[in-house]
CSV table of C-alpha atoms in Angstrom, one decimal:
chain,number,residue,atom,x,y,z
A,464,UNK,CA,-1.6,-25.3,-23.4
A,465,UNK,CA,-4.8,-24.2,-21.6
A,466,UNK,CA,-3.3,-25.3,-18.3
A,467,UNK,CA,-0.3,-23.1,-18.9
A,468,UNK,CA,-2.4,-20.1,-19.8
A,469,UNK,CA,-4.5,-20.7,-16.7
A,470,UNK,CA,-1.4,-20.7,-14.6
A,471,UNK,CA,-0.1,-17.5,-16.2
A,472,UNK,CA,-3.5,-15.9,-15.6
A,473,UNK,CA,-3.4,-16.9,-11.9
A,474,UNK,CA,0.2,-15.6,-11.6
A,475,UNK,CA,-0.7,-12.3,-13.2
A,476,UNK,CA,-3.7,-11.9,-10.9
A,477,UNK,CA,-1.6,-12.6,-7.8
A,478,UNK,CA,1.2,-10.3,-8.8
A,479,UNK,CA,-1.3,-7.5,-9.6
A,480,UNK,CA,-3.0,-7.9,-6.3
A,481,UNK,CA,0.3,-7.9,-4.5
A,482,UNK,CA,1.3,-4.6,-6.2
A,483,UNK,CA,-2.0,-3.0,-5.5
A,484,UNK,CA,-1.3,-3.4,-1.8
A,485,UNK,CA,1.9,-1.3,-2.0
A,486,UNK,CA,2.0,2.3,-1.0
A,487,UNK,CA,3.8,3.7,-4.1
A,488,UNK,CA,1.7,5.0,-7.0
A,489,UNK,CA,4.0,3.5,-9.6
A,490,UNK,CA,3.6,0.0,-8.2
A,491,UNK,CA,-0.2,0.6,-8.0
A,492,UNK,CA,-0.3,1.5,-11.6
A,493,UNK,CA,1.7,-1.5,-12.7
A,494,UNK,CA,-0.5,-3.7,-10.5
A,495,UNK,CA,-3.6,-2.4,-12.2
A,496,UNK,CA,-2.0,-3.0,-15.6
A,497,UNK,CA,-1.2,-6.6,-14.6
A,498,UNK,CA,-4.8,-7.1,-13.4
A,499,UNK,CA,-6.1,-5.8,-16.7
A,500,UNK,CA,-3.8,-8.2,-18.7
A,501,UNK,CA,-4.9,-11.1,-16.6
A,502,UNK,CA,-8.5,-10.3,-17.0
A,503,UNK,CA,-8.0,-10.3,-20.8
A,504,UNK,CA,-6.3,-13.7,-20.6
A,505,UNK,CA,-9.2,-15.0,-18.5
A,506,UNK,CA,-11.7,-13.7,-21.1
A,507,UNK,CA,-9.8,-15.3,-23.9
A,508,UNK,CA,-9.5,-18.6,-22.0
A,509,UNK,CA,-13.2,-18.6,-21.4
A,510,UNK,CA,-13.8,-18.6,-25.2
A,511,UNK,CA,-12.8,-22.3,-25.5
A,512,UNK,CA,-11.5,-23.8,-28.7
A,513,UNK,CA,-11.2,-22.0,-32.0
A,514,UNK,CA,-14.0,-22.3,-34.4
A,515,UNK,CA,-14.8,-21.0,-37.8
A,516,UNK,CA,-16.2,-17.5,-38.3
A,517,UNK,CA,-19.9,-17.2,-37.2
A,518,UNK,CA,-21.3,-15.9,-40.5
A,519,UNK,CA,-24.9,-16.9,-41.3
A,520,UNK,CA,-25.1,-19.3,-44.2
A,521,UNK,CA,-21.4,-20.0,-44.5
A,522,UNK,CA,-21.3,-23.0,-42.1
A,523,UNK,CA,-23.0,-26.3,-42.0
A,524,UNK,CA,-22.7,-28.4,-38.9
A,525,UNK,CA,-19.2,-27.2,-38.0
A,526,UNK,CA,-18.5,-25.5,-34.6
A,527,UNK,CA,-18.6,-21.7,-34.8
A,528,UNK,CA,-16.4,-19.4,-32.7
A,529,UNK,CA,-18.0,-17.5,-29.8
A,530,UNK,CA,-17.7,-13.8,-30.6
A,531,UNK,CA,-18.4,-12.6,-27.1
A,532,UNK,CA,-15.0,-13.2,-25.3
A,533,UNK,CA,-13.0,-11.3,-28.0
A,534,UNK,CA,-15.5,-8.5,-27.8
A,535,UNK,CA,-15.3,-8.3,-24.0
A,536,UNK,CA,-11.5,-8.5,-24.2
A,537,UNK,CA,-11.4,-5.5,-26.6
A,538,UNK,CA,-13.7,-3.6,-24.2
A,539,UNK,CA,-11.5,-4.5,-21.3
A,540,UNK,CA,-8.4,-3.3,-23.2
A,541,UNK,CA,-10.0,0.1,-23.8
A,542,UNK,CA,-11.1,0.5,-20.2
A,543,UNK,CA,-7.7,-0.5,-18.7
A,544,UNK,CA,-6.0,1.9,-21.1
A,545,UNK,CA,-8.2,4.7,-20.0
A,546,UNK,CA,-7.8,3.9,-16.3
A,547,UNK,CA,-4.0,3.6,-16.7
A,548,UNK,CA,-3.8,7.0,-18.5
A,549,UNK,CA,-5.9,8.6,-15.8
A,550,UNK,CA,-3.8,7.1,-13.0
A,551,UNK,CA,-0.6,8.2,-14.7
A,552,UNK,CA,-1.9,11.8,-14.9
A,553,UNK,CA,-2.8,11.6,-11.1
A,554,UNK,CA,0.6,10.2,-10.3
A,555,UNK,CA,2.4,12.9,-12.2
A,556,UNK,CA,0.4,15.6,-10.5
A,557,UNK,CA,1.0,14.0,-7.1
A,558,UNK,CA,4.7,13.9,-7.9
A,559,UNK,CA,4.7,17.6,-8.9
A,560,UNK,CA,3.1,18.5,-5.6
A,561,UNK,CA,4.9,16.3,-3.2
A,562,UNK,CA,8.1,15.3,-4.9
A,563,UNK,CA,7.6,11.5,-4.5
A,564,UNK,CA,5.0,8.9,-5.4
A,565,UNK,CA,4.3,7.6,-1.9
A,566,UNK,CA,0.6,7.6,-0.9
A,567,UNK,CA,0.3,9.2,2.5
A,568,UNK,CA,-2.3,8.3,5.1
A,569,UNK,CA,-5.2,10.7,5.3
A,570,UNK,CA,-5.1,12.8,8.5
A,571,UNK,CA,-8.9,12.5,9.0
A,572,UNK,CA,-8.6,8.7,8.9
A,573,UNK,CA,-5.9,8.8,11.6
A,574,UNK,CA,-8.1,11.0,13.8
A,575,UNK,CA,-11.1,8.7,13.4
A,576,UNK,CA,-8.9,5.7,14.2
A,577,UNK,CA,-7.6,7.4,17.3
A,578,UNK,CA,-11.1,8.3,18.4
A,579,UNK,CA,-12.3,4.7,17.9
A,580,UNK,CA,-9.4,3.3,19.8
A,581,UNK,CA,-10.0,5.8,22.7
A,582,UNK,CA,-13.7,4.9,22.8
A,583,UNK,CA,-12.9,1.2,22.9
A,584,UNK,CA,-10.5,1.7,25.8
A,585,UNK,CA,-13.2,3.6,27.7
A,586,UNK,CA,-15.7,0.8,27.1
A,587,UNK,CA,-13.2,-1.8,28.4
A,588,UNK,CA,-12.6,0.3,31.6
A,589,UNK,CA,-16.4,0.5,32.2
A,590,UNK,CA,-16.7,-3.2,31.7
A,591,UNK,CA,-13.9,-3.9,34.2
A,592,UNK,CA,-15.7,-2.1,37.0
């Protein structure tokens, strides 16, 4: 069972990463959601086997459960929910302004890339002489 969960976690991480590399905001939001779910699965897998409740005085020599992975998973759920809500608000506002959810290239980035390419071409011409 643990191997199946590890495979599902790896699959969710890879699909989330693939969707993060897309240019549509809707796919980016779904990718971040998949990454959040896979992080929660990874945290729960790291907890190991189940144990009894870690209450002082109620256990003898039995194995107690580690409370840290579920606590971290709950924190990750809250954080991923907040990030998803924020990204949905940004995507809705972008859709209102532009009419689509495609992420455009920044004009300043294009200008800097063109300047860098031009300076590299000038350096190669000087080196050839």
